[in-house]
Coordinates of N, CA and C in Angstrom, one line a residue:
X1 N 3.0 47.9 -26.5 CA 2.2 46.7 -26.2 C 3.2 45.6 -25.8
X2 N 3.1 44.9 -24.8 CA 3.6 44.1 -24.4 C 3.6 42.7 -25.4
X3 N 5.0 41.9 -25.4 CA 4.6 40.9 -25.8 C 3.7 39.6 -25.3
X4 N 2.7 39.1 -25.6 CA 1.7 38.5 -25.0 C 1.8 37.3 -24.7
X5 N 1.4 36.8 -23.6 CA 1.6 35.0 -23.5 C 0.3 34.5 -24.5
X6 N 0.7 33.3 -24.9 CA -0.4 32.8 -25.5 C -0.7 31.5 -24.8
X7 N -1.8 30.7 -25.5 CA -1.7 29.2 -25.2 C -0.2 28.3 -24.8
X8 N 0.5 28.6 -25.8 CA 1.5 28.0 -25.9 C 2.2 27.9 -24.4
X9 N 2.1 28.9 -23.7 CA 3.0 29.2 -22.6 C 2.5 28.2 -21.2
X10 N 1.4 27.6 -21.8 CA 1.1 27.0 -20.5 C 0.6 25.2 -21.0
X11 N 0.7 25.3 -22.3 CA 0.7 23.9 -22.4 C 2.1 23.0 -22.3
X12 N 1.9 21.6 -21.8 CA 3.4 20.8 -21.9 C 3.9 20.5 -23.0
X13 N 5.2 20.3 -23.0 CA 5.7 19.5 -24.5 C 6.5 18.9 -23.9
X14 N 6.8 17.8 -25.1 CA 8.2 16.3 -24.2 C 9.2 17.0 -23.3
X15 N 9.6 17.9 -24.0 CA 11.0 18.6 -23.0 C 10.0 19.4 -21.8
X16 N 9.3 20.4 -21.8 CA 8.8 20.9 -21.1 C 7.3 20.2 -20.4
X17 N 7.9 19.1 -19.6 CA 6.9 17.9 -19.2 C 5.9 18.5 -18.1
X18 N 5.0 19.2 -18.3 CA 4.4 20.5 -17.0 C 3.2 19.0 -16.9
X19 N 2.7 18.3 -17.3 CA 1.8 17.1 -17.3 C 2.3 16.3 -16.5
X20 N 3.5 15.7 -16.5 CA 4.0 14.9 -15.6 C 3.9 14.5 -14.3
X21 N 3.5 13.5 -13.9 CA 3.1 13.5 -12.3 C 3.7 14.3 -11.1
X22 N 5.1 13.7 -11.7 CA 6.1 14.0 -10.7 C 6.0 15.6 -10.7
X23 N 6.1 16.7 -12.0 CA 6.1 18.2 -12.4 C 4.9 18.6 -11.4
X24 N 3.6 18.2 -11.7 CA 2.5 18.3 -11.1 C 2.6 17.9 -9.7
X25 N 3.2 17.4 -8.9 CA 3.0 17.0 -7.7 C 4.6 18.1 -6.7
X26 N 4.9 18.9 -7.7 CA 6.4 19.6 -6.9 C 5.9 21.0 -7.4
X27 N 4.5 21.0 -8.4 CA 4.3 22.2 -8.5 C 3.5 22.7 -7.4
X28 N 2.3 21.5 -7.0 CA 1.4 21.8 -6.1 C 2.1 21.9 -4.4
X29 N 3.0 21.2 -4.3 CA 3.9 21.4 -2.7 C 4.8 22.4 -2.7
X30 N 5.1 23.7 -3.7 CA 6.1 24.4 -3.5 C 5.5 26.0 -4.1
X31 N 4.3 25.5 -4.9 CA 4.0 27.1 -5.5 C 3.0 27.6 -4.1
X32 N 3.2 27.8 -3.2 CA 2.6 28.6 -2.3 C 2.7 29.8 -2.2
X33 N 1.9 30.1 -1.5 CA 1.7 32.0 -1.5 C 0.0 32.7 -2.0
X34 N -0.2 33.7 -1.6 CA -1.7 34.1 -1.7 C -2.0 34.6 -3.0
X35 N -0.8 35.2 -3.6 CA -1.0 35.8 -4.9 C 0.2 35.1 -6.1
X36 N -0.3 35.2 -7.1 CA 0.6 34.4 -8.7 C 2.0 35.3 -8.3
X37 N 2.5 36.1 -7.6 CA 3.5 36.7 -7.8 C 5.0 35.7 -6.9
X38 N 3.7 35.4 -5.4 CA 4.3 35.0 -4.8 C 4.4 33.4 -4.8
X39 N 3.6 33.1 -5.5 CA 3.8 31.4 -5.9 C 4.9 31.1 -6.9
X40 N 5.2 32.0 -7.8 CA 6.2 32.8 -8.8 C 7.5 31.8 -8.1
X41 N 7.6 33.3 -7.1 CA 8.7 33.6 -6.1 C 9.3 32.1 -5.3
X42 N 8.2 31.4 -5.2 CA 8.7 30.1 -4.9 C 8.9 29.2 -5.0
X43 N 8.7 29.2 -6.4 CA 8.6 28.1 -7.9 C 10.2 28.2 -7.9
X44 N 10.6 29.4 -8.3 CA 12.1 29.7 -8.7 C 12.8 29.1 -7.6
X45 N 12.9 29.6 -5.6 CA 13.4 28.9 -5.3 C 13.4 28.0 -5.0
X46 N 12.2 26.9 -5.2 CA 12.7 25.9 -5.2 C 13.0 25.3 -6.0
X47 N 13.3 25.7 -7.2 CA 14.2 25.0 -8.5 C 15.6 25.4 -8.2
X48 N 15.8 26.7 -7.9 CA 17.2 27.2 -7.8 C 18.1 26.1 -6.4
X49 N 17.2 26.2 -5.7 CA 18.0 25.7 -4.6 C 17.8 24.0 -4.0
X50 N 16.8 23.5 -5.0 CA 16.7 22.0 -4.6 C 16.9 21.2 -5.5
X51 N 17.8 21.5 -6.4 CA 18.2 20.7 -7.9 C 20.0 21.2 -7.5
X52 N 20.9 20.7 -7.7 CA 22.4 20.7 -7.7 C 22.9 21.7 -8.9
X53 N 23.2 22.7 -9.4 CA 24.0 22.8 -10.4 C 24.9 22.3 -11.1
X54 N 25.2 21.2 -11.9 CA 26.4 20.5 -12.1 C 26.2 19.9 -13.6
X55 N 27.2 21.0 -14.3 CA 27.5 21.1 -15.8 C 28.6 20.0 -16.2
X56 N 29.2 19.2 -15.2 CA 29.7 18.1 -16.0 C 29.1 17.2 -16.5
X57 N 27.8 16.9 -15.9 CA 26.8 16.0 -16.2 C 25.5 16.2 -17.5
X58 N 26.3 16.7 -18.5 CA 25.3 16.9 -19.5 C 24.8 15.9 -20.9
X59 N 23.5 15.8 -20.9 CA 23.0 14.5 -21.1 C 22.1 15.9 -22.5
X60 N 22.5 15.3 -23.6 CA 22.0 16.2 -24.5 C 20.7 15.6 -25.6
X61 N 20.2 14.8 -24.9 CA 19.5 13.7 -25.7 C 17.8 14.2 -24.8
X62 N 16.9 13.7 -25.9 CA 15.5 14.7 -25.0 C 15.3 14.1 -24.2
X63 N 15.5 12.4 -23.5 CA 15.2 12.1 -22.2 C 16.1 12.9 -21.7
X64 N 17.2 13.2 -21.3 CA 18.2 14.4 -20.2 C 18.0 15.6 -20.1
X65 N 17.2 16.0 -21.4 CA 17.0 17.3 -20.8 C 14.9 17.7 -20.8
X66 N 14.7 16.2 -20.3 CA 13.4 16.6 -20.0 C 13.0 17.0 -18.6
X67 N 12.0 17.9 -18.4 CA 12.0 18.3 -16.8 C 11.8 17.5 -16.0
X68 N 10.5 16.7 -15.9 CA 11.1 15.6 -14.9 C 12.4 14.4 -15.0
X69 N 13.0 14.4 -15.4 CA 14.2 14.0 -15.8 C 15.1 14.6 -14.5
X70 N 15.2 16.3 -14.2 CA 15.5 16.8 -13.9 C 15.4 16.5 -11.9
X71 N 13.9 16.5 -12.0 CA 13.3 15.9 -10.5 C 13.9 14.4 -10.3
X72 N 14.3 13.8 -11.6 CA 14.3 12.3 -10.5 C 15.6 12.0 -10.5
X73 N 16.6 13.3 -10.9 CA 18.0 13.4 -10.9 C 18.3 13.5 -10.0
X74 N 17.3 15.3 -9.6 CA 17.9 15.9 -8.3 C 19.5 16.7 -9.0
X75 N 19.8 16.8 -10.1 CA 20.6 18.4 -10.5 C 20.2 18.0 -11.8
X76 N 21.0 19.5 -11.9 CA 21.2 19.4 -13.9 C 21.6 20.9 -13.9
X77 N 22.4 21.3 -15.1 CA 22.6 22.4 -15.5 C 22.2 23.5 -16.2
X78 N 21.9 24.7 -16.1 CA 21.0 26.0 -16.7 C 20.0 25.3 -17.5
X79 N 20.4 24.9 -18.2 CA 18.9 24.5 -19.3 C 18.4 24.2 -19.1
X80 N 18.5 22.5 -18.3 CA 17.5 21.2 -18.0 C 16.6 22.1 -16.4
X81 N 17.6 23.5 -15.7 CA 16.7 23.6 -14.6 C 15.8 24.8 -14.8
X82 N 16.4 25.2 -16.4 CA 15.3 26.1 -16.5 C 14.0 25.7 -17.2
X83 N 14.4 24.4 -17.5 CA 13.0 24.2 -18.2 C 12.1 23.4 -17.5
X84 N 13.0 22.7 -16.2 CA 12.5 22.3 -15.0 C 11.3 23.5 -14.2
X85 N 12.2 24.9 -14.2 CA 11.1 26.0 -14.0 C 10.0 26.2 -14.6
X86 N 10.2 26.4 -16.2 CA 9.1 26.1 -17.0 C 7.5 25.4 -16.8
X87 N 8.4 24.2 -16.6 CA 7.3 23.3 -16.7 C 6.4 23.3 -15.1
X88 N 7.6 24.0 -13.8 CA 6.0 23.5 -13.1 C 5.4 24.8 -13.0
X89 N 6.1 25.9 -13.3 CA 5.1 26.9 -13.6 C 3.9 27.0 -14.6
X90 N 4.2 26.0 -15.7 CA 2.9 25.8 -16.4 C 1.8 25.6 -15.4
X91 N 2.9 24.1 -14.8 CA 1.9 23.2 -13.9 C 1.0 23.9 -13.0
X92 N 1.3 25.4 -12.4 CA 0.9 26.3 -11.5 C -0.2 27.2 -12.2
X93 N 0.1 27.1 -13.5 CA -1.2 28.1 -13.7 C -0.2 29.6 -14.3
X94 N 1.0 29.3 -14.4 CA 1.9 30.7 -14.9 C 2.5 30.7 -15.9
X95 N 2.3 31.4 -17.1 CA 2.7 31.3 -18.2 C 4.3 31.4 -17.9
X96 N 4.9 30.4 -19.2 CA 6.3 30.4 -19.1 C 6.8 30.1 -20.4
X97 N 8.0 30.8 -20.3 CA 9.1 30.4 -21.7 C 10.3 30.2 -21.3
X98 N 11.1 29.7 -22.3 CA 12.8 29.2 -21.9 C 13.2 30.8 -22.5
X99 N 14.5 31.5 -22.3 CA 15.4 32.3 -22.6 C 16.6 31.9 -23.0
X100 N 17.2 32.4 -23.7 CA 18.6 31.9 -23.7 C 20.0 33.7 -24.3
X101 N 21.1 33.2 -24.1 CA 21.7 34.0 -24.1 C 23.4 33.5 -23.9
X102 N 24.3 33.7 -24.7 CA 25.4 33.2 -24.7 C 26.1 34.9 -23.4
X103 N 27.1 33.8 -22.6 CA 27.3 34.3 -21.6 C 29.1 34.3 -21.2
X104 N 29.9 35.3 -20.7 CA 31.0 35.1 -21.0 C 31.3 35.1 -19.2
X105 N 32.3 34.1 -18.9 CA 32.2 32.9 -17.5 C 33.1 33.6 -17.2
X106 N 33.4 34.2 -15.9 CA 34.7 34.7 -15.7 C 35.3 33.5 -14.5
X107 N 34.0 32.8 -14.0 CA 34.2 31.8 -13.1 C 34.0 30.4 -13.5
X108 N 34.8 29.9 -13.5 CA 34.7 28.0 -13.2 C 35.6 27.3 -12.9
X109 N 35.9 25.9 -13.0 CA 36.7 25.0 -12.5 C 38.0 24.7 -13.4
X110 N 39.2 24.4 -12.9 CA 40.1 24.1 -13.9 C 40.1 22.9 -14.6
X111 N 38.9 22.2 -14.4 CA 39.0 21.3 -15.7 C 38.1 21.7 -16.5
X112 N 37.3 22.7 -16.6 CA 36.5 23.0 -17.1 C 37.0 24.2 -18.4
X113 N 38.3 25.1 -17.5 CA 39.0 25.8 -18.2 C 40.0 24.9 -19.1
X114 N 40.6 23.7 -18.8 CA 41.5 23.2 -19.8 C 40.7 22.3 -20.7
X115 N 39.2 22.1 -20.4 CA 39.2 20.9 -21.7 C 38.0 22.3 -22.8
X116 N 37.6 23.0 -22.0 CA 36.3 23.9 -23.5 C 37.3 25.1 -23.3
X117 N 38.7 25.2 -23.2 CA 39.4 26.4 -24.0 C 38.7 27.9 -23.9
X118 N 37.9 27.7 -23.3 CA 37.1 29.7 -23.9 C 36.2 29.3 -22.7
X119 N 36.0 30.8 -22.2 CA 35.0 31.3 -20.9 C 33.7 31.5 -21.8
X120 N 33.7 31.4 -22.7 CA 32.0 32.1 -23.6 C 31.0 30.7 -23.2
X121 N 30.4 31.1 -22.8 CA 29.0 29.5 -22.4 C 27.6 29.8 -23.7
X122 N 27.7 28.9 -24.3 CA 26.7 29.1 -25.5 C 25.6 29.0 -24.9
X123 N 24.2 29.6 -25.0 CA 23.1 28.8 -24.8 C 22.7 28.8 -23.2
X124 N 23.1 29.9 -22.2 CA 22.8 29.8 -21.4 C 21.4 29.6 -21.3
X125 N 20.3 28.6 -20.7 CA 19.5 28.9 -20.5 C 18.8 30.0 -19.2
X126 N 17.8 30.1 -19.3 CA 16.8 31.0 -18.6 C 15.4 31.2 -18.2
X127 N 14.5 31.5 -17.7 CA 13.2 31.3 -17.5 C 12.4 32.5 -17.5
X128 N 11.6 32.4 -18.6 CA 10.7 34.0 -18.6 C 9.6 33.4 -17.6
X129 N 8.8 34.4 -16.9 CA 7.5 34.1 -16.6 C 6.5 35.3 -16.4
X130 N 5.5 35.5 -16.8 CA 4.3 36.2 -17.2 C 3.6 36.7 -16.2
X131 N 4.0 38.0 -15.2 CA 3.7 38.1 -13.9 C 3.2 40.0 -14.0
X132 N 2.1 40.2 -13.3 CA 1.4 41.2 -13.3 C 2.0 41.8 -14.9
X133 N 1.4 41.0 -16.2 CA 1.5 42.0 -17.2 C 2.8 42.1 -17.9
X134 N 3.9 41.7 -17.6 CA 5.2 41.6 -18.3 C 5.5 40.1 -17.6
X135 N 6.6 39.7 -19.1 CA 8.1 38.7 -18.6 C 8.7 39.1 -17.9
X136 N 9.0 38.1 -16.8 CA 10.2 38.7 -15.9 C 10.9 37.6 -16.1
X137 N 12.4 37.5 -16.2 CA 13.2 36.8 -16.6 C 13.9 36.2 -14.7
X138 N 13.8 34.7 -15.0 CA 14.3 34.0 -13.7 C 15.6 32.9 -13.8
X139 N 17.0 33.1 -13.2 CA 17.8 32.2 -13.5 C 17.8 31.6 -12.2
X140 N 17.4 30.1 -12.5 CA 17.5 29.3 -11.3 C 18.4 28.0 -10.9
X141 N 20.4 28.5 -12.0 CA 20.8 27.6 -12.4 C 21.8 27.1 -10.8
X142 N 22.1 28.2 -10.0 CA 23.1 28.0 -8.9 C 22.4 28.2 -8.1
X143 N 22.6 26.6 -7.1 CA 21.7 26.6 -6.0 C 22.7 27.5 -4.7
X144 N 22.3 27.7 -3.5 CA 22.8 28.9 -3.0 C 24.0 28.3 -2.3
X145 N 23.8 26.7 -2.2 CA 25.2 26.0 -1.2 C 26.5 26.5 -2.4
X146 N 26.4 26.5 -3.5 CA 27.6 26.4 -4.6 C 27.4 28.4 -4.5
X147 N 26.6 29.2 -4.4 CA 27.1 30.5 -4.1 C 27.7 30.5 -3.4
X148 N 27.7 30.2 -1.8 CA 28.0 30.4 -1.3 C 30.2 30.2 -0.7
X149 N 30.2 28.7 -1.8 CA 31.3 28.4 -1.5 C 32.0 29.4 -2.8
X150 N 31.8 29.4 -3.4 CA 32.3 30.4 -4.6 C 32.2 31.8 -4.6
X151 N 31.9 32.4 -3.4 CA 31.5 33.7 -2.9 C 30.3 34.3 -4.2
X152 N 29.9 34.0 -4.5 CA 28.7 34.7 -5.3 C 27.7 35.2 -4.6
X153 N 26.9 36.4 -5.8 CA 25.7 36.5 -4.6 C 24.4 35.9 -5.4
X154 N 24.0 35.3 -4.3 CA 23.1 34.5 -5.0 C 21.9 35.2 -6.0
X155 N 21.0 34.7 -6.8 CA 20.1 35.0 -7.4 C 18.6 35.2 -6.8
X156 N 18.4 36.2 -6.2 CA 16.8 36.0 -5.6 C 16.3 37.0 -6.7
X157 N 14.6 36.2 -6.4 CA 13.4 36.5 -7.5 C 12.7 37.2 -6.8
X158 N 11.8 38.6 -7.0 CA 10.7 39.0 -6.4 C 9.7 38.8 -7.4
X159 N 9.7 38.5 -8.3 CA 9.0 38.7 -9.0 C 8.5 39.5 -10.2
X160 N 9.2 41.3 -9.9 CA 9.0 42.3 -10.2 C 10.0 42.5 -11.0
X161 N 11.3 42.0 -10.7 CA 12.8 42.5 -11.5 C 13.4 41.1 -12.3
X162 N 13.7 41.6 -13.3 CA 14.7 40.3 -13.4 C 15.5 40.0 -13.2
X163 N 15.9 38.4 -12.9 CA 17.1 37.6 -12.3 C 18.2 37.4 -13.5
X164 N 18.9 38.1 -13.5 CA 20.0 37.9 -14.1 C 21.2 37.5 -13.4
X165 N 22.8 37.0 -13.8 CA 23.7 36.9 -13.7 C 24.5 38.1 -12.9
X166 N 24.7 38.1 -11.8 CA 25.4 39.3 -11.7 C 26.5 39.8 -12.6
X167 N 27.2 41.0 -12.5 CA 28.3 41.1 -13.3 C 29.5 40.9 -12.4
X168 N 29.6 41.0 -11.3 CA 31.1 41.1 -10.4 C 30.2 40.0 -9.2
X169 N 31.3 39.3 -8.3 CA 30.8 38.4 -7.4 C 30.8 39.1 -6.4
X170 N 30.9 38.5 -5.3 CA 30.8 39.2 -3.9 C 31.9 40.0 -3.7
X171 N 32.7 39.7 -3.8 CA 34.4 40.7 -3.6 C 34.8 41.3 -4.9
X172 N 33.6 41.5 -5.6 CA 34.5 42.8 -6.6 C 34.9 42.0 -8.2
X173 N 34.9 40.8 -8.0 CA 35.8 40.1 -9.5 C 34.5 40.2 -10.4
X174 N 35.3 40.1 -11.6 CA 34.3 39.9 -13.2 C 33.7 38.6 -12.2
X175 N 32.3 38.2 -12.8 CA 31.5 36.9 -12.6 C 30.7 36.5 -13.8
X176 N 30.0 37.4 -14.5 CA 28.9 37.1 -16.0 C 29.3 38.4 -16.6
X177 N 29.3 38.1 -17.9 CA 28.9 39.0 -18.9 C 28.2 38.5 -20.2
X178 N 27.0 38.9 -20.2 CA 26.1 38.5 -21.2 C 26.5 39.4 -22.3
X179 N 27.1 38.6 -23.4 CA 27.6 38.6 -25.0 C 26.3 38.6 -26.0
X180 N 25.5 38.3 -26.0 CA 24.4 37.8 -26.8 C 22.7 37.4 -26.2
X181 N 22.1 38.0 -26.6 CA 21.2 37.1 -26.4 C 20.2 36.9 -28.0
X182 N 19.6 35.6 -27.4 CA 19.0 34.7 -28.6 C 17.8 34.3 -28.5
X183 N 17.2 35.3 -27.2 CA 15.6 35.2 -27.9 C 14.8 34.3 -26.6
X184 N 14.0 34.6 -27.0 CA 12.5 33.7 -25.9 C 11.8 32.9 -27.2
X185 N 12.0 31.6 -26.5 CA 11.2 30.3 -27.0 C 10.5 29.7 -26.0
X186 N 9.0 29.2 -27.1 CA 8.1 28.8 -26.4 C 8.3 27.6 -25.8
X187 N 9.5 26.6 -26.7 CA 9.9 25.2 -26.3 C 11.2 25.0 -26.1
X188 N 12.2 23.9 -26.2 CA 13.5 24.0 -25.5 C 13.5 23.9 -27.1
X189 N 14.9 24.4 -27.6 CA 15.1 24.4 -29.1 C 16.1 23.4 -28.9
X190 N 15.9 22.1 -28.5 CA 17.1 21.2 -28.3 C 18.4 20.8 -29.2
X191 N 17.3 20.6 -31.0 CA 18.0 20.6 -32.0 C 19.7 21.6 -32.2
X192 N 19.1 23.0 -31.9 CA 19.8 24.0 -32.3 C 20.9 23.7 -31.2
X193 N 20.6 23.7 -29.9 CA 21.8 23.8 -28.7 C 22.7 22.2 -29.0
X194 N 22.1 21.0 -29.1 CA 23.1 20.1 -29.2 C 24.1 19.9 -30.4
X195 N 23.4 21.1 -31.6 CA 24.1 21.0 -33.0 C 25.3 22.1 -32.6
X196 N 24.9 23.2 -31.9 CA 25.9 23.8 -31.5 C 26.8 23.6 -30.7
X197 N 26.5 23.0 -29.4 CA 27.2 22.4 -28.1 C 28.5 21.4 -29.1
X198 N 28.2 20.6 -29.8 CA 29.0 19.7 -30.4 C 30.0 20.1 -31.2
X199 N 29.4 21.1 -31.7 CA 30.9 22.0 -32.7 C 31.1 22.9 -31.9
X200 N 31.4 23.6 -30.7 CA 32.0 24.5 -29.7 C 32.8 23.9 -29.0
X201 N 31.6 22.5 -28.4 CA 32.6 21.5 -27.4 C 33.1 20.6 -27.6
X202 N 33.3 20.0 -28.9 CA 33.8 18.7 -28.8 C 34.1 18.2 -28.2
X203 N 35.3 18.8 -27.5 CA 36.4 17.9 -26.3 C 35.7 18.3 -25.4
X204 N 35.4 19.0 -24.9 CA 34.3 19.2 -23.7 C 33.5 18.1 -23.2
X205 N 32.5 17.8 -24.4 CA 32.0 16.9 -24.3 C 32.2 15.5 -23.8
X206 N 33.2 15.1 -24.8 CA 34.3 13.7 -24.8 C 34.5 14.0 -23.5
X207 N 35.3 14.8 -23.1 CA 36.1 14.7 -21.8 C 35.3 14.3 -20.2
X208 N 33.9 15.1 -20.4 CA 32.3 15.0 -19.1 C 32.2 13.5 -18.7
X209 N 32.1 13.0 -17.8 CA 31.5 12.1 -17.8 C 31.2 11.2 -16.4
X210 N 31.0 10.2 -16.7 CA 30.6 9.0 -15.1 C 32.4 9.7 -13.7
X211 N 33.2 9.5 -14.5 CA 34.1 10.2 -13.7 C 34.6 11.7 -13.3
X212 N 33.6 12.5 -13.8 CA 33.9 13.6 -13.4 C 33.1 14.1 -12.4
X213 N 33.3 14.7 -11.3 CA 32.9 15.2 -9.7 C 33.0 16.7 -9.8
X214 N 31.6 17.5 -10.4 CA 31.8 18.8 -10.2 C 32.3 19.0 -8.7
X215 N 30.9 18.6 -7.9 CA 30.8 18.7 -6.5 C 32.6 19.1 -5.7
X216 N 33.2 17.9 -6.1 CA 34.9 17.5 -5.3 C 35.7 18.7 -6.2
X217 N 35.4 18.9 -7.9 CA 36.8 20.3 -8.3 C 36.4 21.1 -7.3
X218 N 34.3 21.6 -7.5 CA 34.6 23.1 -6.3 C 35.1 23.0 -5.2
X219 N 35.0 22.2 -4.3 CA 35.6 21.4 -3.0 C 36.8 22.1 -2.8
X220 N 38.2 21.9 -4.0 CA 39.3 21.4 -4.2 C 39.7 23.1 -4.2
X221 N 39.1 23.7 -5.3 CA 39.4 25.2 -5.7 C 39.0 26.0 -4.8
X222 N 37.6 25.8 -4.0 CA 37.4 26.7 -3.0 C 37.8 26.3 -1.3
X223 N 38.3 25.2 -1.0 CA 38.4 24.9 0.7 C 37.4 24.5 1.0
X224 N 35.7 24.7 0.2 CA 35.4 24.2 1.3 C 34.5 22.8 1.6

């Protein structure tokens, strides 16, 4: 027996803002398609690909990682854009949950490698959604311009399989390895990830900020 959506999956909460004008007005211009599978399909990319990826910029407080937060940003990192998914899939009529799963990075930037010490990423977020009958798991955290420069292969959704991390990139290197996973929640467990994030990252943290340019390290490390 499958695990079941309930209520829960389609109503909003602060973090998962599916009520929100702005949620509601990006749900209704992008969930197109004739069938829930293929409105699905297009929920994800356009969260994947019209929000920026960029983990220097993390705002751990529930205004930053609320979904429209996310839209009036225009980026955010795994969590804030999977709950960005979340929420307008509520808005659509598709049951949704956050996932999470600590993840071991074989790729990132060298400032990213000299101030958090360790490739393990706590708390990857994720996006379940409730499609003919099962969860299918959707990661919508790397938009395709940042695949592309980084030779990754990007993440596409049919709806049927789930979107995971690959394990090797385009040419063959380590890229993800999923270490853990920690479950499907109905809401963002904010408490748990910023208590954690703070004792993993301290300096991480400290270090993020108004001066740091994800966009310009990849620039720098990839050419392009």
């Amino acid at each position: 027996m499958p695990d079941q959506p309930t209520p829960a999956h389609l109503a909003p909460t602060a973090a998962i803002d599916s009520q929100h004008p702005a949620v509601q007005a990006f749900a209704r211009a992008h969930a197109q398609g004739s069938t829930e599978r293929e409105r699905a399909v297009a929920l994800v990319h356009a969260v994947r690909d019209g929000f920026r990826y960029d983990p220097y910029r993390i705002d751990l407080s529930p205004h930053g990682m609320r979904a429209s937060t996310v839209l009036a940003h225009g980026y955010g990192w795994c969590v804030p854009k999977a709950t960005l998914l979340a929420a307008v899939a509520r808005a659509a009529g598709i049951p949704a949950r956050l996932g999470f799963a600590d993840v071991r990075n074989h790729l990132s930037t060298e400032r990213m490698r000299q101030t958090m010490q360790t490739d393990l990423f706590i708390w990857h977020g994720y996006t379940e959604l409730w499609l003919d009958g099962a969860w299918r798991k959707a990661t919508p955290a790397f938009n395709i311009e940042l695949c592309e420069k980084f030779g990754l292969l990007p993440l596409d959704f049919d709806g049927v399989h789930d979107s995971i991390y690959h394990a090797f990139d385009a040419s063959g290197n380590r890229h993800m390895e999923y270490v853990q996973q920690r479950g499907a929640f109905d809401d963002l467990p904010l408490d748990r990830i910023a208590a954690d994030f703070h004792r993993v990252y301290g300096a991480w943290m400290q270090g993020m900020g108004a001066h740091s340019d994800f966009a310009a390290d990849v620039a720098r490390e990839t050419g392009a």
